[in-house]
Every structure is written in C-alpha cells, then in structure tokens.
Coordinates of C-alpha atoms in Angstrom, one line a residue:
M1 CA -1.3 12.6 -10.3
N2 CA -2.3 14.8 -7.4
G3 CA -4.9 13.6 -4.9
S4 CA -6.4 10.1 -5.3
T5 CA -7.6 7.9 -8.1
T6 CA -9.4 4.6 -7.6
L7 CA -8.6 2.0 -10.2
D8 CA -11.2 0.2 -12.3
M9 CA -9.7 -3.1 -11.0
T10 CA -10.6 -4.7 -7.7
G11 CA -9.5 -7.9 -5.9
D12 CA -8.7 -9.7 -2.7
T13 CA -5.8 -11.9 -3.9
Y14 CA -3.4 -10.4 -6.3
Q15 CA 0.1 -9.2 -7.0
L16 CA 0.5 -5.5 -7.8
D17 CA 3.7 -4.0 -9.3
A18 CA 4.1 -0.3 -9.6
D19 CA 6.9 2.3 -10.2
I20 CA 6.3 5.6 -8.4
S21 CA 8.4 8.8 -8.9
W22 CA 8.0 12.2 -7.4
S23 CA 9.8 15.6 -7.0
D24 CA 8.3 17.4 -4.1
I25 CA 5.7 15.5 -2.0
K26 CA 4.8 14.6 1.5
N27 CA 3.3 11.1 1.1
V28 CA 2.6 8.8 -1.8
G29 CA 1.2 5.3 -2.0
L30 CA -1.7 2.9 -2.5
R31 CA -4.8 2.1 -0.5
L32 CA -5.5 -1.6 -0.8
R33 CA -8.6 -3.7 0.2
E34 CA -10.5 -0.4 0.4
S35 CA -14.2 -0.3 1.3
K36 CA -16.7 1.3 -1.0
D37 CA -17.2 4.2 1.4
T38 CA -13.3 4.5 1.6
T39 CA -13.3 4.3 5.4
R40 CA -11.5 1.0 5.6
H41 CA -8.2 0.3 3.8
V42 CA -4.5 -0.7 4.2
D43 CA -2.1 1.9 3.1
V44 CA 1.3 1.1 1.5
G45 CA 3.7 3.9 0.6
I46 CA 6.5 6.2 1.1
F47 CA 6.2 9.0 3.7
V48 CA 8.8 11.3 2.1
E49 CA 8.6 13.9 4.8
G50 CA 9.5 11.2 7.4
Q51 CA 11.9 9.4 5.2
Y52 CA 10.4 5.9 5.6
A53 CA 8.4 3.3 3.7
Y54 CA 5.4 1.9 5.5
V55 CA 2.3 -0.4 5.7
N56 CA -0.4 1.2 7.8
R57 CA -3.3 -1.1 9.0
A58 CA -4.9 1.5 11.3
S59 CA -7.9 2.0 9.0
I60 CA -8.9 -1.7 8.7
G61 CA -10.5 -4.0 11.3
Q62 CA -8.0 -5.4 13.8
P63 CA -8.5 -7.8 16.7
D64 CA -5.9 -5.9 18.8
K65 CA -7.9 -3.0 20.1
S66 CA -4.8 -1.5 21.8
K67 CA -3.9 -0.1 18.3
R68 CA -0.2 -1.1 18.9
Y69 CA 1.8 -2.2 15.9
L70 CA -0.7 -1.0 13.3
E71 CA 1.9 0.7 11.2
S72 CA 5.2 -0.9 10.1
K73 CA 7.9 1.6 9.2
V74 CA 11.3 1.1 7.7
P75 CA 13.9 3.8 6.8
F76 CA 13.9 4.7 3.1
D77 CA 16.2 6.9 1.0
V78 CA 13.7 9.4 -0.3
K79 CA 16.5 11.4 -2.2
K80 CA 16.2 8.8 -5.0
K81 CA 12.7 10.2 -5.6
K82 CA 11.4 6.9 -6.9
V83 CA 10.5 3.4 -5.8
H84 CA 9.4 0.1 -7.2
L85 CA 6.8 -1.7 -5.2
K86 CA 5.8 -5.4 -5.6
I87 CA 2.8 -6.1 -3.3
L88 CA 1.3 -9.5 -2.7
V89 CA -2.2 -9.2 -1.3
D90 CA -4.0 -12.3 0.1
K91 CA -7.3 -12.6 2.0
T92 CA -5.5 -12.1 5.4
S93 CA -2.0 -10.9 4.6
I94 CA 0.0 -8.4 2.7
E95 CA 3.7 -8.6 1.7
V96 CA 5.5 -5.6 0.3
F97 CA 8.8 -5.9 -1.5
I98 CA 10.4 -2.5 -2.0
D99 CA 13.0 -2.0 -4.8
D100 CA 13.3 -5.7 -5.7
G101 CA 13.3 -6.9 -2.1
K102 CA 15.9 -4.6 -0.6
I103 CA 13.2 -3.9 2.0
V104 CA 10.4 -6.3 2.9
I105 CA 7.3 -5.7 5.1
S106 CA 4.9 -8.5 6.0
N107 CA 1.6 -7.9 7.9
E108 CA -1.4 -9.8 8.8
I109 CA -4.6 -8.0 7.8
F110 CA -8.3 -8.4 8.6
P111 CA -10.3 -6.8 5.8
E112 CA -14.1 -7.1 5.3
T113 CA -14.9 -9.6 2.6
N114 CA -16.3 -7.0 0.1
D115 CA -13.4 -4.5 0.7
K116 CA -11.6 -4.9 -2.6
A117 CA -10.9 -1.4 -4.1
I118 CA -7.4 -0.2 -5.1
T119 CA -6.7 3.5 -4.9
L120 CA -3.5 5.5 -5.8
F121 CA -2.9 8.5 -3.6
T122 CA -0.6 11.5 -3.0
E123 CA -0.5 14.1 -0.2
G124 CA 1.2 17.4 -0.5
G125 CA 2.4 17.1 -4.1
T126 CA 2.3 15.2 -7.4
A127 CA 3.6 11.8 -8.2
I128 CA 3.8 9.7 -11.3
F129 CA 2.6 6.1 -11.2
N130 CA 4.0 3.9 -14.0
N131 CA 4.0 0.3 -15.0
I132 CA 1.1 -0.7 -12.8
V133 CA 0.5 -4.4 -13.3
I134 CA -2.1 -6.4 -11.4
K135 CA -2.1 -10.2 -11.6
H136 CA -5.0 -11.9 -9.9
F137 CA -4.4 -15.2 -8.2
N138 CA -6.6 -18.1 -9.2
K139 CA -8.9 -19.3 -6.5
V140 CA -8.2 -22.9 -5.4

C-alpha cells in the first residue's frame, strides 16, 4: 500500500493487531479515532527516517494548550523492516504494545465522540499491512 486507506470498520473501544513490513519508506502507521473530515486523529506508527516508534496526539483535542508532550517517541530498530503492533483503544486512552511488549507507549487521549475511523497510511514509500484483526470491546 502507498498513501492511505480508510478501513470499513470503525470504533471507539477495541483492540487492533497488525503486522507491518516495508523496504524503503519514510513513515508508516495508523490513524485512530479519526474524524470524518480527517482533521482529527491519533497517529501510531514507525518513523523510519527518524528511527523511532511513536504515538502522536497533536491532531486531536487536548486540554494542554501548550502543545507539550503531544508526541511520545521511543527508539526503534528500523533495520528489521517490520513491526507487530497491538493497540488498545478506549474512549480516553491508547496503549500501544510494539513487538509483543518489547516497547509500550501509553497516552491519554481526548477524541470527539463521533471520531471513530481507522486509516492505514504510508509516507514516502510502500508498506504491507498483514494480519489486521480488530476486536471490539463490549460496552458495559
């Protein structure tokens, strides 16, 4: 895949698993809790060019108007050219487990109620998304 593809599935509380592989790319990931007009979303991915995994909340409403701490970054060995992501999305939080928990990123999020789209994206190259499984959580 090159560019972006919005999935037919939506949700606000779910677990998403995905295997992503690439050869030559700048950035690859998923936009979660995306608005219909695509202006609001939380990005989870691998910034290959910068050699880190990330969660970026800059495009979603935040009470901290200083814009500090809107992107969580951790070093990632991009030479593997693949990653397994397990992402838990809740109404106000996101937990990302990278390569079976070798790296974990947890963030509080503040999405709009109707922002529920899920989009796969690449920048600067092509990636393969495999084994995408979404399990919705039952509402209590």
